[in-house]
Coordinates of C-alpha atoms in Angstrom, one line a residue:
M18 CA 327.9 118.0 231.1
E19 CA 324.8 116.1 230.1
F20 CA 321.3 116.0 231.6
I21 CA 317.7 115.1 230.8
T22 CA 314.9 117.5 230.3
I23 CA 311.4 117.2 228.9
E24 CA 310.0 118.2 225.5
K25 CA 306.8 120.1 226.5
Q26 CA 304.6 120.9 229.4
V27 CA 302.7 118.0 231.1
E28 CA 299.7 118.4 233.5
T29 CA 298.6 115.5 235.6
Q30 CA 296.2 115.0 238.5
I31 CA 295.7 112.6 241.4
V32 CA 293.3 112.5 244.3
E33 CA 294.4 111.5 247.8
K34 CA 291.8 111.3 250.6
K35 CA 289.6 113.9 248.8
S36 CA 292.6 116.3 248.3
K37 CA 293.2 117.1 244.7
F38 CA 296.9 117.4 243.6
I39 CA 297.5 119.0 240.1
A40 CA 301.1 118.8 238.8
N41 CA 302.3 121.2 236.1
F42 CA 305.6 120.1 234.8
F43 CA 307.4 122.5 232.5
P44 CA 310.7 122.6 230.5
V45 CA 312.6 125.9 231.0
E46 CA 315.8 127.5 229.9
S47 CA 316.6 129.7 232.8
V48 CA 315.9 130.6 236.4
I49 CA 313.9 133.6 235.2
D50 CA 311.8 131.2 233.1
A51 CA 311.2 128.9 236.1
E52 CA 310.1 131.8 238.3
T53 CA 307.8 133.1 235.6
V54 CA 306.1 129.7 235.3
I55 CA 305.7 129.6 239.1
K56 CA 304.0 133.0 239.2
E57 CA 301.7 132.1 236.3
I58 CA 300.6 128.8 237.9
K59 CA 300.1 130.5 241.3
K60 CA 297.9 133.1 239.6
K61 CA 295.9 130.5 237.7
Y62 CA 295.3 128.5 240.9
Y63 CA 295.0 131.5 243.2
D64 CA 292.2 129.8 245.2
A65 CA 294.3 126.7 246.1
R66 CA 295.7 126.3 249.6
H67 CA 299.2 125.3 248.4
N68 CA 301.3 125.6 245.3
C69 CA 304.5 123.7 246.1
I70 CA 307.5 123.9 243.7
A71 CA 310.8 122.4 242.8
Y72 CA 313.2 123.2 240.0
R73 CA 316.7 122.5 238.6
V74 CA 318.1 124.8 236.0
M75 CA 321.5 124.7 234.2
E76 CA 323.1 128.1 234.1
D77 CA 326.8 128.9 233.5
D78 CA 327.6 125.2 233.6
Q79 CA 326.1 124.9 237.1
I80 CA 322.8 123.5 238.2
I81 CA 320.7 125.9 240.3
E82 CA 318.1 124.3 242.6
K83 CA 315.1 125.6 244.5
S84 CA 312.2 124.1 246.3
S85 CA 309.3 125.3 248.5
D86 CA 306.6 123.7 250.7
D87 CA 304.4 126.8 250.3
G88 CA 302.8 126.4 253.8
E89 CA 302.8 122.6 254.0
P90 CA 304.8 121.1 256.9
S91 CA 308.5 121.5 256.3
G92 CA 310.1 118.9 254.1
T93 CA 306.8 117.3 253.0
A94 CA 306.5 118.7 249.4
G95 CA 309.3 120.8 247.8
A96 CA 312.3 118.8 249.1
P97 CA 310.9 115.3 248.1
M98 CA 310.1 116.6 244.6
L99 CA 313.5 118.1 244.3
A100 CA 315.1 114.8 245.3
I101 CA 313.1 113.0 242.6
L102 CA 314.4 115.5 240.0
Q103 CA 317.9 114.9 241.2
K104 CA 317.5 111.1 241.2
N105 CA 316.2 111.2 237.6
E106 CA 319.0 113.5 236.5
L107 CA 316.4 116.0 235.3
A108 CA 317.4 119.7 234.7
N109 CA 315.9 122.7 233.0
V110 CA 312.6 121.7 234.5
V111 CA 310.2 123.2 237.0
V112 CA 307.3 121.5 238.7
V113 CA 304.4 123.2 240.5
V114 CA 302.0 120.9 242.4
T115 CA 298.8 122.6 243.4
R116 CA 296.8 121.2 246.3
Y117 CA 293.1 121.7 246.8
F118 CA 292.4 120.5 250.4
G119 CA 289.7 117.9 250.7
G120 CA 289.1 118.2 254.4
V121 CA 291.1 115.1 255.5
L122 CA 294.6 115.5 257.0
L123 CA 297.2 113.3 255.3
G124 CA 300.0 113.5 257.9
T125 CA 303.6 114.1 257.0
G126 CA 304.1 110.7 255.4
G127 CA 300.9 111.0 253.4
L128 CA 301.9 114.4 252.1
V129 CA 305.4 113.3 251.0
R130 CA 303.8 110.4 249.2
A131 CA 301.1 112.5 247.5
Y132 CA 303.5 115.2 246.3
S133 CA 306.0 112.6 245.2
D134 CA 303.4 110.6 243.3
S135 CA 302.1 113.7 241.6
L136 CA 305.6 114.5 240.2
L137 CA 306.3 110.8 239.3
K138 CA 303.1 110.7 237.3
A139 CA 304.1 113.8 235.4
I140 CA 307.5 112.5 234.7
D141 CA 306.1 109.2 233.5
E142 CA 303.8 111.0 231.1
S143 CA 306.5 113.4 229.7
V144 CA 308.7 112.9 226.7
K145 CA 312.3 113.0 227.7
V146 CA 315.0 114.9 225.9
Y147 CA 318.7 114.2 226.5
K148 CA 320.8 117.4 226.4
C149 CA 324.5 117.9 226.0
E150 CA 327.0 120.7 225.5
G151 CA 326.7 122.1 222.0
V152 CA 327.4 125.0 219.7
E153 CA 325.3 127.2 217.4
M154 CA 327.0 128.2 214.2
S155 CA 326.2 130.1 211.0
V156 CA 327.1 128.4 207.7
T157 CA 327.0 130.0 204.2
T158 CA 326.8 128.0 201.1
T159 CA 325.7 128.3 197.4
Y160 CA 322.4 127.1 196.2
S161 CA 324.1 124.4 194.2
D162 CA 325.9 123.0 197.3
F163 CA 322.9 123.4 199.7
E164 CA 321.4 119.9 199.1
L165 CA 324.8 118.2 199.6
F166 CA 325.2 120.2 202.9
K167 CA 321.7 119.1 204.1
Y168 CA 322.8 115.5 203.4
Y169 CA 326.0 116.1 205.3
C170 CA 324.1 117.4 208.3
K171 CA 321.7 114.4 208.3
K172 CA 324.6 112.0 208.1
H173 CA 326.5 113.7 211.0
Q174 CA 323.5 114.5 213.3
I175 CA 323.8 118.3 212.8
L176 CA 320.5 120.2 213.1
I177 CA 319.6 123.0 210.7
T178 CA 317.5 125.3 212.8
N179 CA 317.0 128.2 210.3
V180 CA 317.6 128.9 206.6
E181 CA 317.8 132.3 204.9
Y182 CA 317.8 132.7 201.2
S183 CA 319.6 135.7 199.6
D184 CA 322.5 135.7 197.2
L185 CA 323.7 132.7 199.1
V186 CA 322.0 130.3 201.5
I187 CA 322.7 131.1 205.2
C188 CA 322.0 128.4 207.7
K189 CA 322.0 128.3 211.4
I190 CA 323.0 125.0 212.7
E191 CA 323.3 123.2 216.1
L192 CA 325.8 120.4 216.8
E193 CA 327.4 118.7 219.7
V194 CA 330.8 120.2 220.8
A195 CA 332.4 116.8 220.0
K196 CA 331.3 117.1 216.3
K197 CA 332.6 120.7 215.8
E198 CA 336.2 119.8 215.1
R199 CA 335.1 117.3 212.4
L200 CA 333.0 120.1 210.7
W201 CA 335.9 122.6 210.7
K202 CA 338.2 119.9 209.3
D203 CA 335.8 118.9 206.5
F204 CA 335.4 122.6 205.7
S205 CA 339.2 123.3 205.5
T206 CA 339.9 120.2 203.4
K207 CA 336.9 120.9 201.1
E208 CA 335.2 117.7 202.1
I209 CA 332.1 119.9 202.1
N210 CA 331.8 123.0 199.9
L211 CA 330.9 126.0 202.2
N212 CA 331.7 129.6 201.7
D213 CA 332.0 130.5 205.4
I214 CA 331.5 129.2 208.9
K215 CA 331.1 131.2 212.1
E216 CA 330.6 130.2 215.7
I217 CA 327.7 132.1 217.3
T218 CA 327.4 130.8 220.8
K219 CA 327.6 127.7 223.1
K220 CA 324.4 126.2 224.3
Y221 CA 322.9 123.0 225.5
I222 CA 321.3 121.1 222.6
A223 CA 319.4 117.8 222.2
K224 CA 321.8 115.0 222.1
S225 CA 321.7 112.8 218.9
I226 CA 321.1 109.1 219.5
E227 CA 323.4 107.2 217.2
K228 CA 321.8 104.2 215.5
K229 CA 323.7 100.9 216.0

């Protein structure tokens, strides 16, 4: 399964008939992360009338969704924002739109539009990251073969996430599941000189974009 997330937090703001809408759009890795973000934003904007939320999080190969109108008329805030996340195939994200009431009622249509526009602006200003099923592995190599292994990783869109130097060089790498079989084959046929390979865990990783 593949999905789109965002690289880092984005904060945007719009004003609609004197009401101020502040959108905080975060990347998250779990439902716990999402709920923590919501608590922190609500604490930060404790004096606001509404902190409406929506999130979609991938856990155990399933997308968990949640939305809340936080006191706004039912269906005018959380649900429209969740629908936008779904339409844009966004996951592992949470949005909290804080409203400071400006004294002018917007009506249900106006509220739907304002909360939707708040999220759309945040999406527009965010950097998108495409995620796919991947695997984290540990690879051990000699110092003399390390440069060749780095070249191999660059050629095959394998990300080296950590390097430890001891008697040997121990690398943590991330690669797409589709590329794992090729790595094992090249290891067994000595196409690349490695001392050892171990699979650590499955995880969603940034999808490499092949150059045409």
